[in-house]
């Protein structure tokens, strides 16, 4: 039998010096494996007399346990060290500020459209849209503006190349009203749509840009009436401007596609050199509206004896300027990031009726 104490201290020294799990495995194989040193000693037990075999067997088993225990202990030390290193490397500083990174801003036009859709959506309107390149029939004729109608000249129309205002011409739509026609041709009443979109007119000065945005509203049913129109618009203006006591004034007006037609003003106060919406003795025009002209219903194949309805159209830039105090229309389209940082909105805040600026 070899000197087990010497074998033990040799193995313990090697375990102590092992630098990784693979080195430990080598030591295990060389001591406890099939051809290992301790295993070899075990094999010699058979040649000893019973007394000596018992003593040597016990000593070898004890050594085996010590070595196996030392290997395990060292191995789990390596595992702990590895885990600690990983935890340190992947640590997240939970005390760090959760303030969102700036990823850009929503343009006030986008925000205002969202708010308008949100408010009318709560009244049961559904969103609709139509093409920006429109044909003459949808943009004018079906809206009761035949080719020779003077109202066509009022809207400085952009014609597509090679088109000049004859029947069948293609235009950049001058308003969102053609979507009224497209909706009535496609859907059976009751209809309740709200239509935001880009519109175009050949006009450019301090208060006009060649591209701007409108929202169109259309309600068609058997008994829809002007009182409902007024109720809808009042509810909209009070909610949009957050002015619960705001009042409206309906001024008789003319649009070919509505009869009667009205322009709608909201009450405001300009006395202090500052515009306050919802109170005071002044009026500010915000939108056009009226009862859908029976000729428009007829153009869409609806019987005016059976159906009636109301429509309205409003300019989005104007509403945004009034609500958010933006003084200059042209800045909407300058693409200036500093302007957008100032007047834009956080993209992850959903529009809501209760949120203030
Ligand atoms: N389309 C009109 C314009 O661009 C606005 C308008 C007025 C729309 C009256 C309507 C309406 O639906 O009823 O000036």
Short mmCIF file of C-alpha atoms and ligand atoms in Angstrom, two decimals:
data_model
loop_
_atom_site.label_atom_id
_atom_site.label_comp_id
_atom_site.label_asym_id
_atom_site.label_seq_id
_atom_site.Cartn_x
_atom_site.Cartn_y
_atom_site.Cartn_z
CA UNK A 1 0.00 0.00 0.00
CA UNK A 2 1.30 3.45 -0.82
CA UNK A 3 1.49 6.32 1.62
CA UNK A 4 -2.10 7.65 1.64
CA UNK A 5 -1.14 10.78 3.55
CA UNK A 6 1.33 11.71 0.85
CA UNK A 7 -1.24 10.95 -1.89
CA UNK A 8 -3.80 13.04 -0.05
CA UNK A 9 -1.56 16.08 0.35
CA UNK A 10 -0.45 15.81 -3.29
CA UNK A 11 -4.06 15.68 -4.51
CA UNK A 12 -5.15 18.49 -2.17
CA UNK A 13 -2.31 20.68 -3.43
CA UNK A 14 -3.29 20.03 -7.04
CA UNK A 15 -6.96 20.79 -6.30
CA UNK A 16 -5.90 23.96 -4.58
CA UNK A 17 -3.87 25.03 -7.59
CA UNK A 18 -6.55 24.15 -10.21
CA UNK A 19 -7.51 27.24 -12.21
CA UNK A 20 -10.78 26.13 -13.78
CA UNK A 21 -13.43 23.43 -14.01
CA UNK A 22 -11.50 21.52 -16.69
CA UNK A 23 -8.38 21.23 -14.47
CA UNK A 24 -10.55 19.90 -11.64
CA UNK A 25 -11.98 17.28 -13.96
CA UNK A 26 -8.46 16.14 -14.90
CA UNK A 27 -7.62 15.72 -11.20
CA UNK A 28 -10.85 13.80 -10.60
CA UNK A 29 -10.05 11.38 -13.42
CA UNK A 30 -6.45 10.90 -12.28
CA UNK A 31 -7.54 10.14 -8.69
CA UNK A 32 -11.00 8.60 -8.83
CA UNK A 33 -11.35 7.53 -12.48
CA UNK A 34 -11.08 3.93 -13.66
CA UNK A 35 -7.31 4.20 -13.86
CA UNK A 36 -7.03 6.73 -11.08
CA UNK A 37 -4.54 6.50 -8.24
CA UNK A 38 -7.13 5.90 -5.50
CA UNK A 39 -8.97 3.39 -7.70
CA UNK A 40 -5.69 1.53 -8.24
CA UNK A 41 -5.17 1.33 -4.49
CA UNK A 42 -8.73 0.00 -4.07
CA UNK A 43 -7.92 -2.77 -6.54
CA UNK A 44 -5.00 -3.91 -4.40
CA UNK A 45 -7.20 -4.43 -1.33
CA UNK A 46 -8.04 -7.95 -2.43
CA UNK A 47 -4.40 -9.09 -1.87
CA UNK A 48 -4.38 -8.06 1.82
CA UNK A 49 -5.29 -10.15 4.79
CA UNK A 50 -8.76 -9.42 6.27
CA UNK A 51 -7.58 -7.21 9.16
CA UNK A 52 -5.33 -5.09 7.03
CA UNK A 53 -7.93 -4.99 4.22
CA UNK A 54 -10.52 -3.55 6.57
CA UNK A 55 -8.22 -0.84 7.89
CA UNK A 56 -6.87 0.05 4.44
CA UNK A 57 -10.42 -0.02 2.95
CA UNK A 58 -11.65 2.44 5.54
CA UNK A 59 -8.66 4.70 5.03
CA UNK A 60 -9.10 4.64 1.24
CA UNK A 61 -12.84 5.35 1.47
CA UNK A 62 -12.16 8.25 3.80
CA UNK A 63 -9.55 9.61 1.38
CA UNK A 64 -11.94 9.20 -1.53
CA UNK A 65 -14.61 11.16 0.32
CA UNK A 66 -12.18 13.92 1.25
CA UNK A 67 -10.94 14.29 -2.32
CA UNK A 68 -14.45 14.13 -3.84
CA UNK A 69 -15.61 16.72 -1.28
CA UNK A 70 -12.67 19.01 -2.02
CA UNK A 71 -13.29 18.74 -5.79
CA UNK A 72 -17.01 19.60 -5.33
CA UNK A 73 -16.30 22.51 -3.05
CA UNK A 74 -13.76 24.00 -5.44
CA UNK A 75 -16.10 23.45 -8.40
CA UNK A 76 -19.03 25.22 -6.80
CA UNK A 77 -16.65 28.07 -5.94
CA UNK A 78 -15.93 28.41 -9.67
CA UNK A 79 -19.69 28.39 -10.44
CA UNK A 80 -20.35 31.07 -7.83
CA UNK A 81 -17.54 33.22 -9.18
CA UNK A 82 -18.88 32.84 -12.71
CA UNK A 83 -22.42 33.76 -11.63
CA UNK A 84 -21.18 36.76 -9.67
CA UNK A 85 -19.21 37.98 -12.68
CA UNK A 86 -22.31 37.64 -14.88
CA UNK A 87 -24.53 39.41 -12.38
CA UNK A 88 -22.05 42.25 -12.17
CA UNK A 89 -21.80 42.54 -15.95
CA UNK A 90 -25.56 42.43 -16.54
CA UNK A 91 -26.55 44.61 -13.59
CA UNK A 92 -29.32 47.17 -14.19
CA UNK A 93 -29.26 50.37 -12.24
CA UNK A 94 -32.83 50.52 -11.00
CA UNK A 95 -32.22 53.90 -9.45
CA UNK A 96 -31.72 55.42 -12.91
CA UNK A 97 -34.31 58.04 -14.01
CA UNK A 98 -37.13 56.54 -16.11
CA UNK A 99 -37.56 59.80 -18.04
CA UNK A 100 -38.19 58.81 -21.69
CA UNK A 101 -35.56 59.55 -24.26
CA UNK A 102 -36.52 62.19 -26.78
CA UNK A 103 -37.59 60.29 -29.88
CA UNK A 104 -39.21 63.19 -31.71
CA UNK A 105 -42.48 65.02 -31.39
CA UNK A 106 -45.94 64.75 -32.87
CA UNK A 107 -46.71 67.66 -35.16
CA UNK A 108 -49.54 69.85 -33.82
CA UNK A 109 -51.56 68.96 -36.95
CA UNK A 110 -51.33 65.25 -36.09
CA UNK A 111 -52.24 65.96 -32.49
CA UNK A 112 -55.20 68.16 -33.45
CA UNK A 113 -56.53 65.57 -35.92
CA UNK A 114 -56.28 62.91 -33.19
CA UNK A 115 -58.17 65.11 -30.77
CA UNK A 116 -60.92 65.93 -33.30
CA UNK A 117 -61.36 62.25 -34.23
CA UNK A 118 -61.41 61.35 -30.55
CA UNK A 119 -64.20 63.81 -29.75
CA UNK A 120 -66.38 62.97 -32.75
CA UNK A 121 -65.58 59.28 -32.23
CA UNK A 122 -67.21 59.50 -28.82
CA UNK A 123 -70.33 60.88 -30.52
CA UNK A 124 -70.48 57.80 -32.75
CA UNK A 125 -68.77 59.15 -35.89
CA UNK A 126 -66.42 56.83 -37.75
CA UNK A 127 -63.25 57.81 -39.57
CA UNK A 128 -63.25 57.86 -43.39
CA UNK A 129 -60.86 59.04 -46.09
CA UNK A 130 -60.62 59.67 -49.81
CA UNK A 131 -57.97 60.35 -52.47
CA UNK A 132 -55.96 63.58 -52.59
CA UNK A 133 -55.93 63.47 -56.40
CA UNK A 134 -59.64 63.74 -57.07
CA UNK A 135 -61.75 63.97 -60.19
CA UNK A 136 -63.75 67.01 -61.11
CA UNK A 137 -67.06 65.18 -60.61
CA UNK A 138 -66.45 64.26 -56.94
CA UNK A 139 -64.71 67.53 -56.08
CA UNK A 140 -67.24 69.85 -57.76
CA UNK A 141 -70.09 68.51 -59.89
CA UNK A 142 -71.62 66.04 -57.43
CA UNK A 143 -71.33 68.73 -54.75
CA UNK A 144 -73.69 70.89 -56.81
CA UNK A 145 -70.97 72.84 -58.58
CA UNK A 146 -71.43 72.13 -62.31
CA UNK A 147 -68.68 73.12 -64.77
CA UNK A 148 -69.86 76.73 -65.17
CA UNK A 149 -70.57 77.29 -61.46
CA UNK A 150 -68.96 80.51 -60.13
CA UNK A 151 -67.93 78.78 -56.88
CA UNK A 152 -65.37 76.82 -58.89
CA UNK A 153 -63.48 80.04 -59.55
CA UNK A 154 -63.51 80.88 -55.84
CA UNK A 155 -61.33 77.89 -55.07
CA UNK A 156 -58.02 78.41 -56.88
CA UNK A 157 -57.78 74.84 -58.03
CA UNK A 158 -54.59 72.96 -58.86
CA UNK A 159 -55.21 70.92 -62.01
CA UNK A 160 -53.10 67.90 -62.81
CA UNK A 161 -50.85 68.27 -65.90
CA UNK A 162 -52.90 68.26 -69.07
CA UNK A 163 -56.20 68.91 -67.26
CA UNK A 164 -57.95 72.24 -67.30
CA UNK A 165 -61.36 72.15 -65.70
CA UNK A 166 -63.36 70.28 -68.30
CA UNK A 167 -65.56 67.47 -67.21
CA UNK A 168 -63.45 64.49 -66.10
CA UNK A 169 -60.42 66.64 -65.16
CA UNK A 170 -58.17 65.49 -62.36
CA UNK A 171 -57.47 68.00 -59.59
CA UNK A 172 -55.75 68.12 -56.22
CA UNK A 173 -58.85 68.13 -54.04
CA UNK A 174 -59.69 71.65 -52.90
CA UNK A 175 -61.58 70.44 -49.82
CA UNK A 176 -62.46 67.22 -47.99
CA UNK A 177 -66.11 67.50 -49.11
CA UNK A 178 -65.68 65.01 -52.03
CA UNK A 179 -65.37 62.31 -49.38
CA UNK A 180 -69.03 63.05 -48.55
CA UNK A 181 -69.85 61.90 -52.08
CA UNK A 182 -67.62 58.83 -51.94
CA UNK A 183 -69.15 57.81 -48.62
CA UNK A 184 -72.76 58.22 -49.77
CA UNK A 185 -72.05 56.24 -52.95
CA UNK A 186 -70.50 53.42 -50.94
CA UNK A 187 -72.62 53.18 -47.81
CA UNK A 188 -76.31 53.13 -47.03
CA UNK A 189 -77.61 55.51 -44.35
CA UNK A 190 -77.46 55.94 -41.43
CA UNK A 191 -74.09 57.56 -42.12
CA UNK A 192 -71.93 59.32 -39.58
CA UNK A 193 -68.38 59.95 -40.78
CA UNK A 194 -65.52 62.21 -39.80
CA UNK A 195 -62.90 62.79 -42.51
CA UNK A 196 -59.52 64.39 -41.85
CA UNK A 197 -57.15 65.04 -44.71
CA UNK A 198 -54.88 67.21 -46.84
CA UNK A 199 -56.40 69.77 -49.17
CA UNK A 200 -54.81 72.02 -51.80
CA UNK A 201 -55.41 75.46 -53.25
CA UNK A 202 -53.20 77.69 -55.37
CA UNK A 203 -52.89 80.35 -52.72
CA UNK A 204 -49.87 81.43 -50.70
CA UNK A 205 -49.57 84.37 -48.34
CA UNK A 206 -49.38 85.05 -44.60
CA UNK A 207 -52.68 83.27 -43.91
CA UNK A 208 -52.78 80.71 -46.75
CA UNK A 209 -50.54 77.80 -47.67
CA UNK A 210 -50.98 75.79 -50.90
CA UNK A 211 -51.44 72.63 -48.82
CA UNK A 212 -53.51 72.66 -45.67
CA UNK A 213 -55.77 70.30 -43.70
CA UNK A 214 -59.49 70.03 -43.24
CA UNK A 215 -61.88 67.81 -41.37
CA UNK A 216 -65.23 67.04 -42.91
CA UNK A 217 -68.22 65.72 -41.01
CA UNK A 218 -71.31 64.11 -42.56
CA UNK A 219 -74.47 62.73 -41.00
CA UNK A 220 -77.26 61.23 -43.12
CA UNK A 221 -80.38 59.64 -41.72
CA UNK A 222 -84.15 60.00 -42.05
CA UNK A 223 -84.64 62.71 -39.45
CA UNK A 224 -81.22 64.35 -39.01
CA UNK A 225 -81.77 68.07 -38.54
CA UNK A 226 -80.15 71.41 -37.92
CA UNK A 227 -80.69 71.29 -34.14
CA UNK A 228 -78.58 68.11 -34.09
CA UNK A 229 -75.95 69.85 -36.21
CA UNK A 230 -75.80 72.68 -33.71
CA UNK A 231 -75.70 70.27 -30.76
CA UNK A 232 -72.83 68.30 -32.30
CA UNK A 233 -70.78 71.38 -33.07
CA UNK A 234 -71.43 72.94 -29.66
CA UNK A 235 -70.34 69.74 -27.93
CA UNK A 236 -67.27 69.55 -30.14
CA UNK A 237 -66.18 73.18 -29.58
CA UNK A 238 -66.73 73.05 -25.82
CA UNK A 239 -64.71 69.85 -25.51
CA UNK A 240 -61.97 70.80 -27.97
CA UNK A 241 -61.37 74.24 -26.46
CA UNK A 242 -62.03 72.99 -22.91
CA UNK A 243 -64.54 75.78 -22.42
CA UNK A 244 -67.71 74.30 -20.91
CA UNK A 245 -69.69 77.54 -21.20
CA UNK A 246 -68.65 78.40 -24.76
CA UNK A 247 -71.50 79.50 -27.02
CA UNK A 248 -71.83 79.42 -30.81
CA UNK A 249 -73.32 81.77 -33.35
CA UNK A 250 -74.74 80.45 -36.61
CA UNK A 251 -74.43 83.06 -39.40
CA UNK A 252 -76.39 82.49 -42.63
CA UNK A 253 -73.97 81.78 -45.46
CA UNK A 254 -73.73 80.05 -48.80
CA UNK A 255 -72.17 76.77 -49.86
CA UNK A 256 -73.41 75.03 -53.02
CA UNK A 257 -73.56 71.65 -51.27
CA UNK A 258 -75.65 72.72 -48.27
CA UNK A 259 -79.03 74.42 -48.00
CA UNK A 260 -79.46 76.21 -45.68
CA UNK A 261 -75.80 76.95 -44.97
CA UNK A 262 -74.24 78.55 -41.96
CA UNK A 263 -70.86 79.75 -40.89
CA UNK A 264 -70.21 79.08 -37.25
CA UNK A 265 -68.51 81.51 -34.88
CA UNK A 266 -67.35 80.86 -31.34
CA UNK A 267 -67.54 83.43 -28.58
CA UNK A 268 -64.24 85.03 -27.69
CA UNK A 269 -62.68 87.95 -25.89
CA UNK A 270 -60.00 90.12 -27.49
CA UNK A 271 -60.28 93.06 -25.09
CA UNK A 272 -57.08 92.49 -23.10
CA UNK A 273 -54.92 92.29 -26.22
CA UNK A 274 -55.02 88.54 -25.76
CA UNK A 275 -57.43 86.09 -27.33
CA UNK A 276 -59.55 84.16 -24.84
CA UNK A 277 -61.91 81.56 -26.27
CA UNK A 278 -65.32 80.85 -24.75
CA UNK A 279 -66.05 84.18 -23.09
CA UNK A 280 -66.38 87.87 -24.00
CA UNK A 281 -68.39 89.82 -26.60
CA UNK A 282 -66.53 89.02 -29.78
CA UNK A 283 -66.98 86.28 -32.34
CA UNK A 284 -64.46 84.19 -34.22
CA UNK A 285 -65.32 82.18 -37.32
CA UNK A 286 -64.28 78.53 -37.05
CA UNK A 287 -66.21 76.44 -39.54
CA UNK A 288 -68.73 76.04 -42.37
CA UNK A 289 -71.80 73.84 -42.18
CA UNK A 290 -75.36 73.24 -43.29
CA UNK A 291 -78.06 70.77 -44.23
CA UNK A 292 -76.94 68.60 -47.15
CA UNK A 293 -78.43 70.00 -50.36
CA UNK A 294 -81.03 67.59 -51.84
CA UNK A 295 -79.21 67.82 -55.18
CA UNK A 296 -76.13 66.32 -53.53
CA UNK A 297 -78.21 63.45 -52.14
CA UNK A 298 -79.66 62.89 -55.63
CA UNK A 299 -76.18 62.85 -57.21
CA UNK A 300 -75.35 59.99 -54.83
CA UNK A 301 -78.52 58.04 -55.60
CA UNK A 302 -80.26 58.85 -52.31
CA UNK A 303 -83.91 59.91 -52.33
CA UNK A 304 -84.19 63.38 -50.70
CA UNK A 305 -87.80 62.57 -49.80
CA UNK A 306 -86.52 59.77 -47.62
CA UNK A 307 -83.12 60.98 -46.39
CA UNK A 308 -81.69 64.20 -45.08
CA UNK A 309 -78.56 65.17 -43.23
CA UNK A 310 -76.02 67.74 -42.24
CA UNK A 311 -72.38 68.40 -43.00
CA UNK A 312 -69.61 70.58 -41.73
CA UNK A 313 -66.03 71.41 -42.64
CA UNK A 314 -63.29 72.94 -40.58
CA UNK A 315 -59.69 74.00 -41.07
CA UNK A 316 -57.29 72.08 -38.84
CA UNK A 317 -54.41 74.59 -38.86
CA UNK A 318 -56.79 77.30 -37.70
CA UNK A 319 -58.11 75.19 -34.83
CA UNK A 320 -54.57 74.23 -33.79
CA UNK A 321 -53.43 77.86 -33.90
CA UNK A 322 -56.33 78.95 -31.72
CA UNK A 323 -56.00 76.17 -29.19
CA UNK A 324 -52.23 76.08 -28.89
CA UNK A 325 -51.44 79.75 -29.41
CA UNK A 326 -49.40 79.25 -32.60
CA UNK A 327 -49.18 82.71 -34.19
CA UNK A 328 -47.98 82.00 -37.75
CA UNK A 329 -49.55 79.54 -40.18
CA UNK A 330 -46.47 79.18 -42.36
CA UNK A 331 -44.35 77.83 -39.48
CA UNK A 332 -46.43 74.61 -39.60
CA UNK A 333 -44.64 73.65 -42.80
CA UNK A 334 -41.13 75.04 -42.25
CA UNK A 335 -39.85 71.74 -40.87
CA UNK A 336 -37.93 73.53 -38.10
CA UNK A 337 -37.03 71.04 -35.35
CA UNK A 338 -36.86 73.78 -32.71
CA UNK A 339 -40.45 74.76 -33.54
CA UNK A 340 -41.49 71.12 -33.32
CA UNK A 341 -39.74 70.72 -29.98
CA UNK A 342 -41.69 73.71 -28.71
CA UNK A 343 -45.15 73.15 -30.20
CA UNK A 344 -45.04 69.38 -30.73
CA UNK A 345 -46.44 66.67 -28.48
CA UNK A 346 -44.98 63.64 -26.72
CA UNK A 347 -45.63 60.70 -29.03
CA UNK A 348 -46.48 58.20 -26.30
CA UNK A 349 -49.24 60.33 -24.76
CA UNK A 350 -52.52 59.29 -26.31
CA UNK A 351 -54.91 62.13 -27.05
CA UNK A 352 -57.46 62.34 -24.35
CA UNK A 353 -60.31 64.62 -23.48
CA UNK A 354 -58.92 65.28 -20.06
CA UNK A 355 -55.30 66.03 -20.85
CA UNK A 356 -54.09 69.63 -20.72
CA UNK A 357 -51.05 71.07 -22.42
N1 LIG B 1 -65.83 72.56 -48.20
C1 LIG B 1 -65.92 73.88 -47.59
C2 LIG B 1 -64.65 74.65 -47.85
O1 LIG B 1 -63.66 74.06 -48.13
C3 LIG B 1 -66.15 73.77 -46.11
C4 LIG B 1 -67.52 73.25 -45.80
C5 LIG B 1 -68.54 74.11 -45.65
C6 LIG B 1 -67.72 71.91 -45.69
C7 LIG B 1 -69.83 73.69 -45.38
C8 LIG B 1 -69.00 71.43 -45.40
C9 LIG B 1 -70.04 72.35 -45.25
O2 LIG B 1 -69.28 70.15 -45.27
O3 LIG B 1 -71.28 71.89 -44.95
O4 LIG B 1 -64.63 75.82 -47.72
#
